[in-house]
Amino acid sequence: MVQLTMDLIAKKAGHKNRSEEDFGQYVQKLTHLNLSDKNIDSIGDLSFCKNLRVLYLYDNQINQIQNLDFASNITHLYLQNNRISSIENLSLLKKLEKLYLGGNYITVVEGLDKVGELRELHIESQHLPLGEKLLFDPVSLNSLAKSLSVLNISNNNIDELEELAVLENLSYLKAVDNRLKHMKDLEAVLKKWTKLRRIDLRGNPICQKPKCKDRIIIQSLTLESLDGKEIQEMERRFLMNWKASRAARKKSNERMTDEHAAYVEFSDSETPYLTIPFHPSHSVKEKPDFLDLAHKQKVERKPLPRIYESSKMKTQVCFSNYFLLVILVIACWK
C-alpha cells in the first residue's frame, strides 16, 4: 500500500531530481493536488502544502481522514470511493465548501459541527450493513442549517426526510434510489425548504403514487426542476388553478352536507306545528269520521266521577228490591 507523503507529491510532480529549495517553493505555491487512483491507504504529513485549495484523493484505499490540520485553506475535498467509515478530523478546515464522500463505509453523518461554511455535501451510495439506513447527527445538521445548499444522499436506504427540514438554505436535493414512500411527510418538509430549486427523487416508491409530481410542484412554489426535468410556469399555473377549483368544490360539498344535516335535525325535532282551524260552510254537510272519533274517545278517556258511581249503586239497589217484590206477588197469587 502507499502513503500520501511529500515524496509521493514530488514524484508525481516530476521534482525528483531538483533541489529541496525548488521543491519547497513548489509545494508552498501548490493550490490543486490530484492524487486520485494511486492505491493510497493513508494520509501522511502534508504540512508544507499550506496554500492547498483543492485536494483530489478519490478512488484510493484510504480508511481514515487524518493529517489535514495544515490545510486551513482547503475549499474542495474529494474523498469518494475509499474505505472511510467515519467523518472526523475536519474541524480546522474552516474554509471547506465542498465535501465529496460518496462510495465509502459511513453509517452516520457526523463530525461536521465545526465546518460552518460547507455548501455542498455528497455522501451517496455508502456501503451500509444489510437492512440499515444512513443516519444523521442532529448537532451536525443544525450546524449546517444556514450554509448547506446542495445535498446528495442517493442510494442510502433513507425512508424519511423529516430530520433534514432544518436545512433552511437547501436549494438542491438529490435522493435517488432510496425508500421514500410517504407523500404527506414529503409535503411537510417541502413547506420548510423555501429556497429549494431542484429535487431528484427517481427510484423511490413515492414516485409510483398517483399525482405525486403534481403535488410536489404545487407544494414547492420555488421548485424549478423535478427529477431532472424543468418545470414550466404554465404547468404550475394550471395545477394551481386545478387545486383551487378542487378546494372550492370540496368546500361547496361540505356546506351542502352541513345544510342537509341541519334540515334533518330540524325535521326530527319536537317543534309544534301551527294548526289553522277549518270552518266548513253551512251549505256543506260534514260527514263524521267514526274512526277518528273512536280514537279520540280512547285517547281522551277519563275516570268516572264519584257522583256517577253513587247513582249507579242506587239503581242496582232499586232493581233488586223490585225483583223481590215481583217474587212475593207471584207466590201470593198461587
Tab-separated table of C-alpha atoms in Angstrom:
chain	number	residue	atom	x	y	z
A	1	MET	CA	0.000	0.000	0.000
A	2	VAL	CA	1.028	3.618	-0.466
A	3	GLN	CA	1.117	6.522	1.973
A	4	LEU	CA	0.477	10.063	0.857
A	5	THR	CA	3.731	11.920	1.643
A	6	MET	CA	5.848	14.737	0.251
A	7	ASP	CA	7.922	12.178	-1.637
A	8	LEU	CA	4.836	10.947	-3.454
A	9	ILE	CA	3.949	14.536	-4.323
A	10	ALA	CA	7.483	15.157	-5.600
A	11	LYS	CA	7.364	12.031	-7.709
A	12	LYS	CA	4.004	12.916	-9.107
A	13	ALA	CA	5.129	16.482	-9.888
A	14	GLY	CA	8.416	15.395	-11.520
A	15	HIS	CA	10.667	17.155	-8.956
A	16	LYS	CA	12.692	14.115	-8.007
A	17	ASN	CA	15.999	15.428	-9.377
A	18	ARG	CA	15.522	19.051	-8.347
A	19	SER	CA	16.845	20.743	-5.222
A	20	GLU	CA	14.888	20.766	-1.977
A	21	GLU	CA	14.662	24.559	-2.185
A	22	ASP	CA	12.957	24.431	-5.547
A	23	PHE	CA	10.618	21.700	-4.354
A	24	GLY	CA	9.828	23.615	-1.167
A	25	GLN	CA	8.835	26.664	-3.174
A	26	TYR	CA	6.796	24.485	-5.470
A	27	VAL	CA	4.683	22.848	-2.735
A	28	GLN	CA	4.155	26.164	-0.988
A	29	LYS	CA	2.587	27.572	-4.126
A	30	LEU	CA	0.595	24.433	-4.811
A	31	THR	CA	-3.165	25.088	-4.800
A	32	HIS	CA	-4.506	21.966	-6.585
A	33	LEU	CA	-3.270	18.425	-5.969
A	34	ASN	CA	-4.629	15.385	-7.777
A	35	LEU	CA	-3.564	12.031	-6.354
A	36	SER	CA	-6.636	10.001	-7.275
A	37	ASP	CA	-6.382	6.286	-8.034
A	38	LYS	CA	-2.858	5.876	-6.626
A	39	ASN	CA	-3.642	2.994	-4.256
A	40	ILE	CA	-3.113	5.317	-1.282
A	41	ASP	CA	-4.253	3.859	2.047
A	42	SER	CA	-3.296	6.682	4.464
A	43	ILE	CA	-2.633	10.418	4.507
A	44	GLY	CA	0.793	11.418	5.809
A	45	ASP	CA	2.414	14.754	6.624
A	46	LEU	CA	1.498	17.417	4.088
A	47	SER	CA	2.233	20.406	6.290
A	48	PHE	CA	4.257	22.181	3.577
A	49	CYS	CA	1.207	22.487	1.333
A	50	LYS	CA	-0.223	25.439	3.228
A	51	ASN	CA	-1.879	27.058	0.216
A	52	LEU	CA	-3.659	23.953	-0.959
A	53	ARG	CA	-7.222	24.742	-2.055
A	54	VAL	CA	-8.385	21.596	-3.859
A	55	LEU	CA	-7.337	18.041	-2.972
A	56	TYR	CA	-8.325	15.027	-5.094
A	57	LEU	CA	-7.941	11.708	-3.261
A	58	TYR	CA	-10.811	9.708	-4.709
A	59	ASP	CA	-10.561	6.066	-5.859
A	60	ASN	CA	-7.946	5.051	-3.303
A	61	GLN	CA	-7.905	2.792	-0.211
A	62	ILE	CA	-7.908	5.474	2.488
A	63	ASN	CA	-9.629	4.251	5.677
A	64	GLN	CA	-9.335	7.362	7.859
A	65	ILE	CA	-9.473	11.126	7.419
A	66	GLN	CA	-6.360	12.441	9.141
A	67	ASN	CA	-3.378	14.831	8.973
A	68	LEU	CA	-5.329	17.597	7.298
A	69	ASP	CA	-4.938	20.140	10.094
A	70	PHE	CA	-2.434	22.063	7.978
A	71	ALA	CA	-4.979	22.554	5.195
A	72	SER	CA	-6.849	25.505	6.656
A	73	ASN	CA	-7.295	26.937	3.144
A	74	ILE	CA	-8.840	23.873	1.522
A	75	THR	CA	-12.226	24.587	-0.065
A	76	HIS	CA	-12.788	21.339	-2.043
A	77	LEU	CA	-12.032	17.857	-0.693
A	78	TYR	CA	-12.637	14.764	-2.855
A	79	LEU	CA	-12.555	11.506	-0.886
A	80	GLN	CA	-15.171	9.384	-2.666
A	81	ASN	CA	-14.710	5.655	-3.272
A	82	ASN	CA	-12.331	4.947	-0.406
A	83	ARG	CA	-12.741	2.851	2.757
A	84	ILE	CA	-13.636	5.661	5.168
A	85	SER	CA	-16.078	4.667	7.942
A	86	SER	CA	-16.228	7.901	9.960
A	87	ILE	CA	-16.295	11.642	9.246
A	88	GLU	CA	-13.644	13.105	11.533
A	89	ASN	CA	-10.690	15.486	11.888
A	90	LEU	CA	-12.247	18.235	9.774
A	91	SER	CA	-12.787	20.838	12.490
A	92	LEU	CA	-9.825	23.005	11.372
A	93	LEU	CA	-10.956	23.168	7.750
A	94	LYS	CA	-12.816	26.425	8.306
A	95	LYS	CA	-12.992	27.297	4.610
A	96	LEU	CA	-14.229	23.928	3.382
A	97	GLU	CA	-17.119	24.444	0.955
A	98	LYS	CA	-17.473	21.135	-0.889
A	99	LEU	CA	-17.027	17.682	0.613
A	100	TYR	CA	-17.268	14.513	-1.504
A	101	LEU	CA	-17.572	11.262	0.465
A	102	GLY	CA	-19.682	9.050	-1.802
A	103	GLY	CA	-18.991	5.327	-2.038
A	104	ASN	CA	-17.427	4.875	1.419
A	105	TYR	CA	-18.494	2.953	4.540
A	106	ILE	CA	-20.024	5.797	6.562
A	107	THR	CA	-23.143	4.951	8.598
A	108	VAL	CA	-23.684	8.275	10.407
A	109	VAL	CA	-23.290	11.810	9.061
A	110	GLU	CA	-21.466	13.467	11.945
A	111	GLY	CA	-18.309	15.412	12.786
A	112	LEU	CA	-19.397	18.441	10.764
A	113	ASP	CA	-20.445	20.707	13.626
A	114	LYS	CA	-17.284	22.846	13.235
A	115	VAL	CA	-17.422	23.126	9.446
A	116	GLY	CA	-19.671	26.155	9.296
A	117	GLU	CA	-19.038	27.170	5.661
A	118	LEU	CA	-19.865	23.859	3.992
A	119	ARG	CA	-22.150	24.440	0.996
A	120	GLU	CA	-22.149	21.007	-0.652
A	121	LEU	CA	-22.172	17.549	0.899
A	122	HIS	CA	-22.051	14.488	-1.367
A	123	ILE	CA	-22.460	11.301	0.639
A	124	GLU	CA	-24.274	9.000	-1.773
A	125	SER	CA	-24.033	5.194	-2.097
A	126	GLN	CA	-22.497	4.239	1.227
A	127	HIS	CA	-21.664	0.570	1.830
A	128	LEU	CA	-24.140	0.102	4.665
A	129	PRO	CA	-24.796	-3.041	6.712
A	130	LEU	CA	-27.694	-5.092	5.372
A	131	GLY	CA	-31.043	-3.552	6.283
A	132	GLU	CA	-29.624	-0.335	7.744
A	133	LYS	CA	-30.001	3.235	6.500
A	134	LEU	CA	-27.776	6.293	6.615
A	135	LEU	CA	-28.291	8.290	9.816
A	136	PHE	CA	-27.797	11.995	10.545
A	137	ASP	CA	-26.412	13.555	13.704
A	138	PRO	CA	-28.728	16.441	14.782
A	139	VAL	CA	-25.785	18.513	16.019
A	140	SER	CA	-24.106	18.411	12.613
A	141	LEU	CA	-27.383	19.160	10.820
A	142	ASN	CA	-28.047	22.199	12.979
A	143	SER	CA	-24.533	23.472	12.289
A	144	LEU	CA	-25.123	23.128	8.551
A	145	ALA	CA	-28.633	24.601	8.628
A	146	LYS	CA	-27.702	28.041	7.283
A	147	SER	CA	-24.843	27.119	4.949
A	148	LEU	CA	-25.648	23.834	3.173
A	149	SER	CA	-27.335	24.330	-0.201
A	150	VAL	CA	-26.542	21.050	-2.042
A	151	LEU	CA	-27.061	17.590	-0.553
A	152	ASN	CA	-26.659	14.245	-2.308
A	153	ILE	CA	-27.917	11.296	-0.255
A	154	SER	CA	-28.815	8.900	-3.082
A	155	ASN	CA	-28.861	5.123	-2.599
A	156	ASN	CA	-28.679	5.060	1.204
A	157	ASN	CA	-31.918	3.253	2.168
A	158	ILE	CA	-33.396	6.515	3.510
A	159	ASP	CA	-37.142	6.295	4.185
A	160	GLU	CA	-37.898	9.790	5.534
A	161	LEU	CA	-36.626	13.352	5.230
A	162	GLU	CA	-38.129	14.943	8.326
A	163	GLU	CA	-34.817	15.401	10.147
A	164	LEU	CA	-33.410	17.310	7.148
A	165	ALA	CA	-36.072	20.011	7.425
A	166	VAL	CA	-33.636	22.183	9.438
A	167	LEU	CA	-31.575	22.788	6.285
A	168	GLU	CA	-33.315	26.069	5.559
A	169	ASN	CA	-30.983	27.112	2.714
A	170	LEU	CA	-31.175	23.864	0.768
A	171	SER	CA	-31.532	24.540	-2.954
A	172	TYR	CA	-30.762	21.107	-4.443
A	173	LEU	CA	-31.576	17.692	-3.005
A	174	LYS	CA	-30.616	14.506	-4.759
A	175	ALA	CA	-32.205	11.483	-3.093
A	176	VAL	CA	-32.353	8.949	-5.916
A	177	ASP	CA	-32.886	5.231	-5.228
A	178	ASN	CA	-33.968	5.407	-1.603
A	179	ARG	CA	-37.103	4.179	0.205
A	180	LEU	CA	-39.193	7.332	0.418
A	181	LYS	CA	-42.885	6.431	0.243
A	182	HIS	CA	-44.995	8.825	2.356
A	183	MET	CA	-46.370	11.800	0.432
A	184	LYS	CA	-47.576	13.713	3.481
A	185	ASP	CA	-44.120	13.583	5.081
A	186	LEU	CA	-42.544	14.920	1.898
A	187	GLU	CA	-45.084	17.740	1.640
A	188	ALA	CA	-44.375	18.754	5.242
A	189	VAL	CA	-40.644	19.044	4.514
A	190	LEU	CA	-41.200	20.913	1.242
A	191	LYS	CA	-43.073	23.607	3.161
A	192	LYS	CA	-39.915	24.350	5.154
A	193	TRP	CA	-37.498	24.297	2.195
A	194	THR	CA	-38.424	27.727	0.906
A	195	LYS	CA	-35.295	28.060	-1.233
A	196	LEU	CA	-35.422	24.684	-2.941
A	197	ARG	CA	-34.802	24.896	-6.705
A	198	ARG	CA	-34.105	21.287	-7.710
A	199	ILE	CA	-35.060	17.898	-6.333
A	200	ASP	CA	-34.483	14.425	-7.738
A	201	LEU	CA	-36.464	11.529	-6.261
A	202	ARG	CA	-36.268	8.986	-9.057
A	203	GLY	CA	-36.200	5.348	-7.974
A	204	ASN	CA	-38.246	5.886	-4.786
A	205	PRO	CA	-41.583	4.134	-4.068
A	206	ILE	CA	-43.196	7.552	-3.671
A	207	CYS	CA	-42.811	8.139	-7.415
A	208	GLN	CA	-45.453	5.443	-8.005
A	209	LYS	CA	-48.073	7.364	-6.040
A	210	PRO	CA	-50.896	8.946	-8.087
A	211	LYS	CA	-50.367	12.640	-8.829
A	212	CYS	CA	-47.030	12.583	-6.973
A	213	LYS	CA	-45.260	15.037	-9.272
A	214	ASP	CA	-48.290	17.326	-9.427
A	215	ARG	CA	-48.478	17.524	-5.651
A	216	ILE	CA	-44.760	18.287	-5.363
A	217	ILE	CA	-44.994	21.092	-7.935
A	218	ILE	CA	-47.997	22.604	-6.154
A	219	GLN	CA	-46.392	22.348	-2.719
A	220	SER	CA	-42.991	23.841	-3.634
A	221	LEU	CA	-43.548	27.121	-5.468
A	222	THR	CA	-39.800	27.794	-5.775
A	223	LEU	CA	-39.037	24.471	-7.474
A	224	GLU	CA	-37.603	24.792	-10.990
A	225	SER	CA	-36.580	21.199	-11.731
A	226	LEU	CA	-38.121	17.871	-10.702
A	227	ASP	CA	-36.442	14.527	-11.412
A	228	GLY	CA	-34.166	16.134	-13.970
A	229	LYS	CA	-36.968	17.866	-15.894
A	230	GLU	CA	-37.599	21.579	-15.942
A	231	ILE	CA	-40.935	22.736	-14.562
A	232	GLN	CA	-42.810	25.045	-16.923
A	233	GLU	CA	-44.582	28.021	-15.415
A	234	MET	CA	-47.705	27.246	-17.448
A	235	GLU	CA	-47.770	23.757	-15.957
A	236	ARG	CA	-47.576	25.125	-12.414
A	237	ARG	CA	-50.302	27.698	-13.115
A	238	PHE	CA	-52.605	25.005	-14.483
A	239	LEU	CA	-52.037	22.803	-11.427
A	240	MET	CA	-52.622	25.704	-9.046
A	241	ASN	CA	-55.928	26.532	-10.749
A	242	TRP	CA	-56.919	22.868	-10.624
A	243	LYS	CA	-56.125	22.754	-6.895
A	244	ALA	CA	-58.136	25.930	-6.231
A	245	SER	CA	-61.105	24.575	-8.199
A	246	ARG	CA	-60.980	21.288	-6.354
A	247	ALA	CA	-60.812	23.049	-2.984
A	248	ALA	CA	-63.805	25.232	-3.870
A	249	ARG	CA	-65.801	22.188	-4.979
A	250	LYS	CA	-64.945	20.361	-1.758
A	251	LYS	CA	-65.972	23.356	0.334
A	252	SER	CA	-69.278	23.603	-1.530
A	253	ASN	CA	-69.981	19.910	-0.951
A	254	GLU	CA	-69.215	20.271	2.738
A	255	ARG	CA	-71.582	23.234	3.019
A	256	MET	CA	-74.383	21.302	1.301
A	257	THR	CA	-73.789	18.356	3.626
A	258	ASP	CA	-73.980	20.619	6.680
A	259	GLU	CA	-77.206	22.219	5.441
A	260	HIS	CA	-78.766	18.806	4.835
A	261	ALA	CA	-77.782	17.638	8.305
A	262	ALA	CA	-79.290	20.795	9.829
A	263	TYR	CA	-82.565	20.228	7.908
A	264	VAL	CA	-82.811	16.618	9.059
A	265	GLU	CA	-82.172	17.651	12.646
A	266	PHE	CA	-84.883	20.329	12.436
A	267	SER	CA	-87.368	17.862	10.920
A	268	ASP	CA	-86.761	15.315	13.674
A	269	SER	CA	-87.157	17.828	16.489
A	270	GLU	CA	-90.368	18.234	18.596
A	271	THR	CA	-91.182	21.691	17.271
A	272	PRO	CA	-95.005	22.176	17.343
A	273	TYR	CA	-96.683	22.848	14.039
A	274	LEU	CA	-99.087	25.761	13.571
A	275	THR	CA	-102.628	24.414	13.028
A	276	ILE	CA	-105.074	26.551	11.099
A	277	PRO	CA	-108.694	25.723	12.058
A	278	PHE	CA	-111.108	24.830	9.263
A	279	HIS	CA	-114.694	26.097	9.375
A	280	PRO	CA	-116.900	24.295	6.871
A	281	SER	CA	-119.586	26.125	5.014
A	282	HIS	CA	-123.212	25.762	6.181
A	283	SER	CA	-124.145	24.510	2.743
A	284	VAL	CA	-121.835	21.510	3.071
A	285	LYS	CA	-122.866	18.733	5.377
A	286	GLU	CA	-119.893	17.399	7.245
A	287	LYS	CA	-119.595	13.618	7.426
A	288	PRO	CA	-118.462	12.284	10.783
A	289	ASP	CA	-115.250	10.334	10.893
A	290	PHE	CA	-116.199	7.435	13.195
A	291	LEU	CA	-112.650	6.022	13.260
A	292	ASP	CA	-111.254	9.342	14.347
A	293	LEU	CA	-113.979	9.746	16.995
A	294	ALA	CA	-113.296	6.300	18.383
A	295	HIS	CA	-109.609	7.057	18.542
A	296	LYS	CA	-110.224	10.335	20.345
A	297	GLN	CA	-112.541	8.676	22.821
A	298	LYS	CA	-109.940	6.046	23.521
A	299	VAL	CA	-107.174	8.544	23.974
A	300	GLU	CA	-109.161	11.110	25.964
A	301	ARG	CA	-110.834	8.588	28.276
A	302	LYS	CA	-111.087	9.853	31.866
A	303	PRO	CA	-112.119	8.180	35.130
A	304	LEU	CA	-115.835	8.397	36.038
A	305	PRO	CA	-116.778	10.960	38.656
A	306	ARG	CA	-117.882	9.745	42.101
A	307	ILE	CA	-121.406	11.146	41.628
A	308	TYR	CA	-121.969	8.824	38.699
A	309	GLU	CA	-120.700	5.821	40.644
A	310	SER	CA	-123.143	6.621	43.512
A	311	SER	CA	-126.095	6.855	41.126
A	312	LYS	CA	-125.166	3.542	39.631
A	313	MET	CA	-125.179	1.843	43.030
A	314	LYS	CA	-128.648	3.285	43.868
A	315	THR	CA	-130.018	1.973	40.591
A	316	GLN	CA	-128.728	-1.523	41.369
A	317	VAL	CA	-130.409	-1.479	44.852
A	318	CYS	CA	-133.761	-0.379	43.428
A	319	PHE	CA	-133.644	-3.088	40.798
A	320	SER	CA	-133.023	-5.757	43.458
A	321	ASN	CA	-135.949	-4.579	45.582
A	322	TYR	CA	-138.257	-4.606	42.577
A	323	PHE	CA	-137.206	-8.180	41.766
A	324	LEU	CA	-138.043	-9.364	45.323
A	325	LEU	CA	-141.464	-7.671	45.202
A	326	VAL	CA	-142.348	-9.499	41.961
A	327	ILE	CA	-141.431	-12.863	43.532
A	328	LEU	CA	-143.722	-12.177	46.555
A	329	VAL	CA	-146.674	-11.245	44.310
A	330	ILE	CA	-146.341	-14.460	42.347
A	331	ALA	CA	-146.172	-16.536	45.498
A	332	CYS	CA	-149.389	-14.989	46.931
A	333	TRP	CA	-151.272	-15.422	43.692
A	334	LYS	CA	-150.587	-19.120	43.716
